[in-house]
């Protein structure tokens, strides 16, 4: 039997959140790579409601734009100047169909750990009991600050008393309510309502209270007075009922969410060496037997295949890593790493980097908008931007892809199985054909054809006696003099000035 679908879910997200001390709306603060409101909306839409409404007010346009981006099918309701959760729910009903019937769930935009399954279970319990109202509750060790659940002789919910009212009742010696402070069952503020009961009851709720607000909790008493059944659905996972009111709670909630996400990744087959220093966003996927080393952050929509080695000291954002790849001490954003490829240590992969299968991006290499073919290597100390590198090509240490002319970016093409010698500068736009060489230390600004070797550097010239004339009295001059005394031939500079075949010299300096 399939789970019942609520007629509507209403997410209350109108509050200012002054305790956050932030210019950012409270519900747009993030944990686990998603806003608090995003978590709430995700849990709500998981119930497959007929309607999803989000109530907004503080920084309305900013929050509304975020909702549209996250869930374009949601209905946005604006809360007016009348305060209170009851008024917020009423504003949501005003933008939903007037003939709405069935179960209406009410949740909050600052309760990020609330799970879809809990809302499904709440709906099922509500409809199975034929209830007018079902409140989600939990038992806590220290209920200070929470509203307490009052029950009658039959065990049904008789009402909810706020902490300050329970304290006042005890101080006043109210025999009926003096025990309320001892009650450990608390109100989460999350409810399932019969839609008709909710609409009719809210029309009767007033703002005649100390706060001048329209309270959603007043619906319970009105529904009960009208003969409706009011029950509780209790959960043991207290984190699901916790809201975020300040940045301390935000951090605590983030830690708990991360603990759960990492634990689930391990249950699904990942090997996480140190969960305490591993941070994984909720939309990340990690393949079976992939090892995640300490101090690793996997953010955004990152996907990692099976049998990979990730970390330590690695941050991947919106990055795809195929099976059997190794990524060590690396920062990558919007990059793709092929099967069996290796990256790092100390590599920086910027957006648009695509590394082919069994390719290599080595130590102290920065890449950007670079397509690096299967088996191609950019081993070390290189900037590789706006480049297309063919299969099996090798880029020597210290190579610079000079892609920017001060106005525009240009692309460099390096063909398959070509070799670029160390300490070269490729001045874009330039094409190195397949099967070509670039001599070490060259500054290449013209195309190189297949089978050619480009040499773009000044011929070496050794000046005899320069150290003695220009650096007399230094340790360098003393060392040269010692060699001269030991070898008259060296003193004459014969060995140093021996002619070397230019092409043979140019072969040197190609690294792998």
Coordinates of C-alpha atoms in Angstrom, one line a residue:
X1 CA 0.0 0.0 0.0
X2 CA 1.4 3.4 -1.0
X3 CA 1.9 6.1 1.5
X4 CA -0.8 8.8 1.6
X5 CA -0.1 12.1 -0.2
X6 CA -0.8 15.2 1.7
X7 CA -3.1 17.7 0.0
X8 CA -0.6 20.4 0.8
X9 CA 2.6 21.1 2.7
X10 CA 3.0 24.7 4.1
X11 CA 6.6 25.7 4.9
X12 CA 6.8 28.8 7.2
X13 CA 9.8 31.0 6.2
X14 CA 8.7 34.5 7.0
X15 CA 10.7 35.2 10.1
X16 CA 13.5 37.7 10.3
X17 CA 15.8 35.7 12.5
X18 CA 17.3 38.6 14.4
X19 CA 19.4 36.3 16.6
X20 CA 21.4 35.2 13.6
X21 CA 23.0 38.7 13.6
X22 CA 23.2 38.5 9.8
X23 CA 22.4 40.4 6.7
X24 CA 21.5 37.1 5.1
X25 CA 17.9 35.8 5.7
X26 CA 18.1 33.1 8.3
X27 CA 16.5 30.5 6.1
X28 CA 19.1 31.1 3.4
X29 CA 22.1 30.2 5.6
X30 CA 23.5 26.8 4.5
X31 CA 24.6 23.5 5.9
X32 CA 25.6 20.5 3.9
X33 CA 25.7 22.5 0.7
X34 CA 22.1 23.5 0.9
X35 CA 20.1 26.3 2.5
X36 CA 18.0 25.7 5.6
X37 CA 15.0 26.4 3.5
X38 CA 16.3 24.1 0.8
X39 CA 16.4 21.3 3.3
X40 CA 12.9 22.0 4.4
X41 CA 11.5 22.2 0.8
X42 CA 13.3 19.0 -0.1
X43 CA 11.7 17.1 2.8
X44 CA 8.3 18.6 1.9
X45 CA 8.4 17.7 -1.8
X46 CA 9.5 14.2 -0.9
X47 CA 6.0 13.6 0.4
X48 CA 4.7 14.3 -3.2
X49 CA 2.1 16.8 -2.0
X50 CA -0.6 18.1 -4.3
X51 CA 0.5 21.6 -3.4
X52 CA 3.6 23.1 -1.8
X53 CA 3.4 26.6 -0.4
X54 CA 6.2 28.6 1.2
X55 CA 5.3 31.7 3.3
X56 CA 7.7 34.6 3.1
X57 CA 8.1 38.1 4.4
X58 CA 11.5 39.2 5.6
X59 CA 13.7 40.0 2.5
X60 CA 10.9 38.7 0.5
X61 CA 12.4 39.1 -3.0
X62 CA 15.7 37.4 -2.0
X63 CA 13.9 34.4 -0.4
X64 CA 11.4 34.1 -3.2
X65 CA 14.1 34.0 -5.8
X66 CA 15.8 31.3 -3.9
X67 CA 12.6 29.3 -3.8
X68 CA 12.1 29.7 -7.5
X69 CA 15.6 28.4 -8.2
X70 CA 15.2 25.4 -5.8
X71 CA 11.6 24.4 -6.4
X72 CA 9.9 26.2 -9.3
X73 CA 6.6 24.4 -8.6
X74 CA 6.2 25.9 -5.2
X75 CA 3.6 28.5 -4.5
X76 CA 4.8 31.6 -2.7
X77 CA 2.6 33.2 -0.1
X78 CA 3.2 36.6 1.4
X79 CA 2.5 37.1 5.1
X80 CA 1.0 40.5 5.9
X81 CA 1.7 42.7 8.9
X82 CA -0.3 40.5 11.2
X83 CA 2.3 38.4 13.1
X84 CA 2.2 34.8 14.2
X85 CA 2.4 31.3 12.9
X86 CA -1.4 31.1 12.7
X87 CA -1.5 34.1 10.4
X88 CA 1.4 32.7 8.3
X89 CA -0.6 29.4 7.7
X90 CA -3.7 31.4 6.9
X91 CA -1.8 33.4 4.3
X92 CA -0.7 30.1 2.7
X93 CA -4.3 28.8 2.6
X94 CA -5.3 32.0 0.9
X95 CA -3.2 31.2 -2.1
X96 CA -4.2 27.5 -2.2
X97 CA -7.5 26.3 -3.7
X98 CA -10.5 27.4 -1.7
X99 CA -11.9 23.8 -1.9
X100 CA -8.7 22.2 -0.6
X101 CA -9.5 19.0 1.4
X102 CA -7.4 16.3 3.0
X103 CA -4.2 16.6 5.1
X104 CA -2.2 19.8 5.3
X105 CA 1.2 19.6 6.8
X106 CA 2.8 22.7 8.4
X107 CA 6.6 22.7 8.8
X108 CA 9.3 25.4 9.1
X109 CA 12.1 26.7 6.9
X110 CA 14.7 26.6 9.7
X111 CA 14.3 22.9 10.7
X112 CA 16.9 21.3 8.3
X113 CA 17.1 17.8 9.7
X114 CA 13.4 17.0 9.4
X115 CA 13.2 14.0 7.1
X116 CA 10.6 13.2 4.4
X117 CA 9.9 9.8 6.0
X118 CA 8.9 11.6 9.2
X119 CA 6.4 13.7 7.4
X120 CA 5.1 10.6 5.6
X121 CA 4.7 8.8 8.9
X122 CA 3.0 11.9 10.4
X123 CA 0.5 11.9 7.5
X124 CA -0.2 8.2 7.8
X125 CA -0.8 8.4 11.6
X126 CA -3.0 11.5 11.1
X127 CA -5.2 9.9 8.5
X128 CA -5.3 6.4 10.1
X129 CA -6.6 8.0 13.4
X130 CA -9.1 10.2 11.6
X131 CA -7.6 13.1 13.5
X132 CA -8.5 16.8 13.1
X133 CA -5.0 17.7 14.3
X134 CA -1.8 15.6 14.8
X135 CA 1.2 17.3 16.4
X136 CA 4.7 16.0 16.0
X137 CA 6.3 15.6 19.5
X138 CA 9.5 14.4 21.2
X139 CA 10.6 13.6 24.7
X140 CA 13.7 15.5 25.8
X141 CA 15.8 15.5 28.9
X142 CA 15.7 19.2 29.4
X143 CA 12.5 20.7 28.0
X144 CA 13.3 24.3 29.2
X145 CA 12.0 26.8 26.6
X146 CA 9.7 24.4 24.8
X147 CA 5.9 24.2 24.8
X148 CA 4.7 21.2 26.8
X149 CA 2.1 18.7 25.6
X150 CA -0.9 18.4 27.9
X151 CA -2.8 15.1 27.7
X152 CA -6.2 14.1 29.1
X153 CA -7.2 11.0 31.0
X154 CA -7.5 9.0 27.7
X155 CA -4.0 10.0 26.6
X156 CA -5.2 12.4 23.8
X157 CA -3.7 15.8 23.4
X158 CA -5.6 18.2 25.6
X159 CA -3.5 21.3 24.7
X160 CA -0.1 22.9 24.6
X161 CA 1.3 25.2 27.3
X162 CA 4.3 27.4 26.6
X163 CA 7.2 27.3 29.0
X164 CA 6.7 30.8 30.4
X165 CA 3.0 30.0 31.0
X166 CA 3.9 26.8 32.8
X167 CA 6.3 28.7 35.0
X168 CA 3.7 31.3 35.8
X169 CA 1.2 28.5 36.7
X170 CA 3.6 27.0 39.1
X171 CA 4.4 30.3 40.7
X172 CA 0.7 31.1 41.0
X173 CA 0.0 27.6 42.6
X174 CA -2.3 26.5 39.8
X175 CA -3.2 23.0 40.9
X176 CA -4.2 21.9 37.4
X177 CA -1.1 23.2 35.6
X178 CA 1.6 23.2 38.4
X179 CA 3.0 19.9 37.0
X180 CA 3.5 21.3 33.5
X181 CA 7.1 22.2 34.0
X182 CA 7.8 18.6 34.8
X183 CA 6.5 17.4 31.4
X184 CA 9.2 16.2 29.1
X185 CA 7.1 15.8 25.9
X186 CA 7.5 18.9 23.9
X187 CA 5.8 20.4 20.9
X188 CA 7.9 20.5 17.7
X189 CA 5.6 23.0 16.1
X190 CA 5.1 20.6 13.1
X191 CA 1.6 19.6 12.5
X192 CA -0.8 17.6 10.3
X193 CA -4.2 19.3 10.0
X194 CA -7.5 18.4 8.3
X195 CA -7.6 21.2 5.7
X196 CA -11.2 22.2 6.5
X197 CA -10.6 22.2 10.2
X198 CA -7.5 24.3 9.8
X199 CA -9.2 26.9 7.6
X200 CA -12.3 27.2 9.8
X201 CA -10.3 27.3 13.1
X202 CA -7.9 30.0 11.8
X203 CA -10.8 32.2 11.0
X204 CA -11.6 32.1 14.7
X205 CA -8.1 32.6 16.1
X206 CA -7.5 36.1 17.4
X207 CA -4.5 38.2 18.3
X208 CA -5.8 38.8 21.8
X209 CA -2.6 37.9 23.7
X210 CA 0.5 39.5 25.1
X211 CA 2.4 39.2 21.9
X212 CA -0.4 40.4 19.7
X213 CA 0.1 37.4 17.4
X214 CA -2.1 34.8 15.8
X215 CA -0.9 31.5 17.1
X216 CA -1.2 28.2 15.2
X217 CA -1.3 26.3 18.6
X218 CA -4.7 27.9 19.2
X219 CA -6.1 25.7 16.5
X220 CA -5.7 22.6 18.7
X221 CA -8.0 23.9 21.4
X222 CA -10.6 25.0 18.8
X223 CA -10.5 21.7 17.0
X224 CA -10.9 19.8 20.2
X225 CA -13.8 22.0 21.4
X226 CA -15.5 21.3 18.1
X227 CA -15.3 17.6 18.8
X228 CA -12.3 16.9 16.6
X229 CA -9.7 14.3 17.6
X230 CA -6.2 15.8 18.5
X231 CA -3.3 13.4 18.8
X232 CA 0.4 13.3 18.9
X233 CA 2.9 11.5 16.8
X234 CA 6.1 11.0 18.8
X235 CA 9.6 10.6 17.3
X236 CA 12.8 9.6 19.1
X237 CA 15.2 11.5 16.7
X238 CA 15.3 14.9 18.5
X239 CA 17.4 16.5 15.9
X240 CA 14.5 16.4 13.5
X241 CA 12.6 18.8 15.7
X242 CA 15.4 21.2 16.2
X243 CA 15.3 24.7 14.6
X244 CA 18.2 27.1 14.0
X245 CA 18.0 30.4 15.8
X246 CA 21.6 31.6 15.9
X247 CA 25.0 30.8 14.3
X248 CA 26.0 28.5 17.2
X249 CA 23.0 26.3 16.5
X250 CA 23.7 26.5 12.8
X251 CA 27.2 25.1 13.4
X252 CA 25.9 22.4 15.7
X253 CA 23.2 21.4 13.1
X254 CA 25.8 21.4 10.4
X255 CA 28.0 19.0 12.4
X256 CA 25.2 16.6 13.0
X257 CA 24.1 16.7 9.4
X258 CA 27.6 16.0 8.2
X259 CA 27.9 13.1 10.6
X260 CA 24.8 11.5 9.2
X261 CA 25.9 12.1 5.6
X262 CA 29.3 10.6 6.1
X263 CA 27.9 7.7 8.0
X264 CA 25.5 6.9 5.2
X265 CA 28.4 7.2 2.7
X266 CA 30.2 4.5 4.6
X267 CA 27.1 2.3 4.8
X268 CA 26.9 2.6 1.0
X269 CA 30.5 1.4 0.6
X270 CA 32.9 4.3 0.9
X271 CA 35.9 4.0 3.2
X272 CA 36.3 7.2 5.2
X273 CA 39.5 7.2 7.2
X274 CA 38.6 10.0 9.6
X275 CA 34.9 11.0 9.6
X276 CA 35.6 13.8 12.1
X277 CA 37.7 15.7 9.5
X278 CA 35.7 14.7 6.4
X279 CA 33.0 17.0 5.1
X280 CA 30.5 15.8 2.6
X281 CA 27.5 17.8 1.2
X282 CA 24.1 16.2 0.9
X283 CA 24.2 16.0 -2.9
X284 CA 27.6 14.3 -3.2
X285 CA 27.9 10.6 -4.2
X286 CA 30.9 8.4 -3.5
X287 CA 31.4 5.0 -5.1
X288 CA 32.1 1.7 -3.4
X289 CA 35.6 1.1 -1.9
X290 CA 36.7 4.7 -2.6
X291 CA 39.0 5.8 0.1
X292 CA 38.5 9.3 1.5
X293 CA 41.5 10.5 3.4
X294 CA 41.5 13.0 6.3
X295 CA 40.9 16.7 5.8
X296 CA 38.8 16.3 2.7
X297 CA 35.8 18.3 1.6
X298 CA 33.4 17.1 -1.0
X299 CA 31.1 19.9 -1.9
X300 CA 28.1 20.7 -4.2
X301 CA 27.2 18.1 -6.8
X302 CA 30.5 16.3 -6.7
X303 CA 30.4 12.6 -7.9
X304 CA 33.1 10.1 -7.2
X305 CA 33.4 6.7 -8.8
X306 CA 34.5 3.4 -7.3
X307 CA 37.9 2.5 -6.0
X308 CA 39.2 6.0 -6.0
X309 CA 41.7 7.6 -3.6
X310 CA 40.6 11.1 -2.5
X311 CA 42.8 13.3 -0.2
X312 CA 44.2 14.0 2.2
X313 CA 43.8 17.8 2.3
X314 CA 41.6 17.9 -0.8
X315 CA 38.5 20.0 -1.7
X316 CA 36.4 19.1 -4.6
X317 CA 33.5 21.3 -5.6
X318 CA 31.0 20.2 -8.3
X319 CA 33.6 17.9 -9.7
X320 CA 33.3 14.5 -11.4
X321 CA 35.8 11.8 -10.6
X322 CA 35.6 8.5 -12.6
X323 CA 36.5 5.0 -11.3
X324 CA 40.1 4.2 -10.1
X325 CA 41.3 7.8 -10.1
X326 CA 43.6 9.3 -7.5
X327 CA 43.3 12.9 -6.3
X328 CA 45.7 14.0 -3.6
X329 CA 46.1 17.5 -1.9
X330 CA 44.1 19.2 -4.6
X331 CA 41.6 22.0 -5.0
X332 CA 39.1 21.4 -7.9
X333 CA 36.0 23.3 -9.0
X334 CA 33.7 22.3 -11.9
X335 CA 36.3 19.8 -13.2
X336 CA 36.1 16.3 -14.7
X337 CA 38.7 13.7 -13.9
X338 CA 38.8 10.5 -16.0
X339 CA 39.1 6.9 -15.0
X340 CA 42.4 5.9 -13.7
X341 CA 43.7 9.4 -13.8
X342 CA 46.0 11.0 -11.2
X343 CA 45.9 14.5 -9.8
X344 CA 48.2 16.2 -7.3
X345 CA 49.8 16.8 -5.0
X346 CA 49.2 20.6 -4.7
X347 CA 47.2 20.9 -7.9
X348 CA 44.5 23.5 -8.7
X349 CA 41.9 22.5 -11.2
X350 CA 39.7 25.5 -12.1
X351 CA 36.4 25.4 -14.0
X352 CA 36.4 23.7 -17.4
X353 CA 39.3 21.3 -16.7
X354 CA 38.7 17.9 -18.3
X355 CA 41.4 15.3 -17.6
X356 CA 41.1 12.1 -19.7
X357 CA 41.4 8.5 -18.7
X358 CA 44.8 7.6 -17.2
X359 CA 45.9 11.2 -17.6
X360 CA 48.0 13.1 -15.1
X361 CA 48.0 16.6 -13.6
X362 CA 50.9 16.7 -11.2
X363 CA 52.4 18.8 -8.4
X364 CA 52.0 22.6 -8.4
X365 CA 50.0 22.6 -11.7
X366 CA 47.1 25.0 -12.3
X367 CA 44.6 24.3 -15.0
X368 CA 41.6 26.2 -16.4
X369 CA 39.4 25.5 -19.3
X370 CA 41.8 22.8 -20.3
X371 CA 40.9 19.6 -22.2
X372 CA 43.7 17.1 -21.5
X373 CA 43.4 13.9 -23.5
X374 CA 43.6 10.2 -22.4
X375 CA 47.1 9.4 -21.1
X376 CA 48.3 12.9 -21.5
X377 CA 50.6 14.3 -18.8
X378 CA 51.0 17.8 -17.3
X379 CA 53.3 16.5 -14.5
X380 CA 54.5 19.6 -12.6
X381 CA 55.0 23.3 -12.2
X382 CA 52.8 24.3 -15.1
X383 CA 50.0 26.8 -15.8
X384 CA 47.7 25.2 -18.4
X385 CA 44.8 27.6 -19.3
X386 CA 42.6 27.5 -22.4
X387 CA 44.3 24.5 -23.8
X388 CA 43.4 21.4 -25.8
X389 CA 46.0 18.7 -25.3
X390 CA 45.8 15.5 -27.3
X391 CA 46.1 11.9 -26.3
X392 CA 49.5 10.8 -24.9
X393 CA 51.1 14.3 -25.1
X394 CA 53.6 15.3 -22.5
X395 CA 54.0 18.8 -21.1
X396 CA 57.4 19.5 -19.5
X397 CA 58.0 21.1 -16.1
X398 CA 57.6 24.8 -15.9
X399 CA 55.6 25.2 -19.1
X400 CA 53.3 28.3 -19.3
X401 CA 50.3 28.4 -21.6
X402 CA 50.3 32.1 -22.2
X403 CA 46.5 32.4 -23.0
X404 CA 45.8 36.1 -22.4
X405 CA 47.0 39.0 -24.5
X406 CA 45.7 41.7 -22.2
X407 CA 42.3 41.9 -23.9
X408 CA 41.2 38.4 -25.0
X409 CA 41.8 34.8 -24.1
X410 CA 43.2 32.5 -26.8
X411 CA 43.5 28.7 -27.1
X412 CA 46.6 26.6 -27.5
X413 CA 46.4 23.2 -29.2
X414 CA 48.9 20.5 -28.5
X415 CA 48.5 17.4 -30.7
X416 CA 48.5 13.7 -29.7
X417 CA 51.9 12.3 -28.6
X418 CA 53.7 15.6 -28.9
X419 CA 56.3 16.7 -26.4
X420 CA 56.8 20.1 -24.9
X421 CA 60.2 20.7 -23.3
X422 CA 60.6 22.1 -19.8
X423 CA 60.4 25.8 -19.1
X424 CA 58.7 26.6 -22.4
X425 CA 56.1 29.3 -23.1
X426 CA 53.4 28.6 -25.6
X427 CA 52.0 32.0 -26.7
X428 CA 48.4 31.5 -27.8
X429 CA 46.9 31.1 -30.3
X430 CA 49.3 28.5 -31.4
X431 CA 49.0 24.9 -32.6
X432 CA 51.6 22.1 -31.9
X433 CA 50.7 19.3 -34.4
X434 CA 50.5 15.7 -33.4
X435 CA 54.0 14.1 -33.2
X436 CA 55.9 17.3 -32.8
X437 CA 58.5 18.5 -30.3
X438 CA 59.2 21.8 -28.6
X439 CA 62.7 22.3 -27.3
X440 CA 63.2 23.1 -23.6
X441 CA 63.2 26.8 -22.9
X442 CA 61.4 27.8 -26.0
X443 CA 59.0 30.7 -26.4
X444 CA 56.7 29.5 -29.2
X445 CA 54.4 31.9 -31.0
X446 CA 54.0 30.1 -34.3
X447 CA 52.5 26.8 -35.3
X448 CA 54.6 23.6 -35.3
X449 CA 53.9 21.0 -38.0
X450 CA 53.8 17.2 -37.5
X451 CA 57.3 15.8 -37.2
X452 CA 59.0 19.1 -36.5
X453 CA 60.9 20.3 -33.5
X454 CA 60.5 24.0 -32.6
X455 CA 63.5 25.7 -31.1
X456 CA 62.7 29.3 -30.1
X457 CA 65.6 30.5 -27.9
X458 CA 68.9 32.3 -28.2
X459 CA 72.0 30.2 -28.8
X460 CA 74.2 29.8 -25.7
X461 CA 77.3 32.1 -25.6
X462 CA 80.0 31.6 -22.9
X463 CA 82.1 34.7 -22.1
X464 CA 85.6 33.9 -21.0
X465 CA 87.0 35.7 -17.9
X466 CA 83.7 37.4 -17.1
X467 CA 83.7 36.3 -13.4
X468 CA 87.3 37.4 -12.8
X469 CA 86.6 40.9 -14.3
X470 CA 83.1 41.5 -12.9
X471 CA 83.0 39.6 -9.7
X472 CA 86.5 39.8 -8.4
X473 CA 86.9 39.1 -4.7
X474 CA 83.8 36.9 -4.4
X475 CA 83.7 33.2 -3.4
X476 CA 82.6 32.5 -7.0
X477 CA 85.8 34.1 -8.3
X478 CA 87.9 32.1 -5.8
X479 CA 86.3 28.9 -6.9
X480 CA 86.9 29.7 -10.6
X481 CA 90.5 30.5 -9.8
X482 CA 91.0 27.2 -8.0
X483 CA 89.8 25.3 -11.1
X484 CA 92.0 27.4 -13.3
X485 CA 95.1 26.6 -11.2
X486 CA 94.2 22.9 -11.4
X487 CA 93.5 22.8 -15.1
X488 CA 95.1 25.2 -17.6
X489 CA 92.6 24.0 -20.2
X490 CA 89.6 25.0 -18.1
X491 CA 91.3 28.4 -17.4
X492 CA 91.4 29.0 -21.1
X493 CA 87.7 28.3 -21.3
X494 CA 88.3 25.6 -24.0
X495 CA 85.8 23.1 -22.5
X496 CA 83.2 25.7 -21.8
X497 CA 83.2 27.1 -25.3
X498 CA 83.2 23.8 -27.1
X499 CA 80.6 23.9 -29.9
X500 CA 77.6 21.7 -29.3
X501 CA 75.2 20.7 -32.1
X502 CA 72.1 22.9 -31.7
X503 CA 69.7 20.1 -32.5
X504 CA 71.2 17.7 -30.0
X505 CA 71.1 20.4 -27.3
X506 CA 67.5 21.1 -28.0
X507 CA 66.5 17.5 -27.4
X508 CA 67.4 17.9 -23.7
X509 CA 65.0 19.1 -21.1
X510 CA 61.9 17.1 -22.0
X511 CA 60.4 15.7 -18.8
X512 CA 57.8 13.1 -18.0

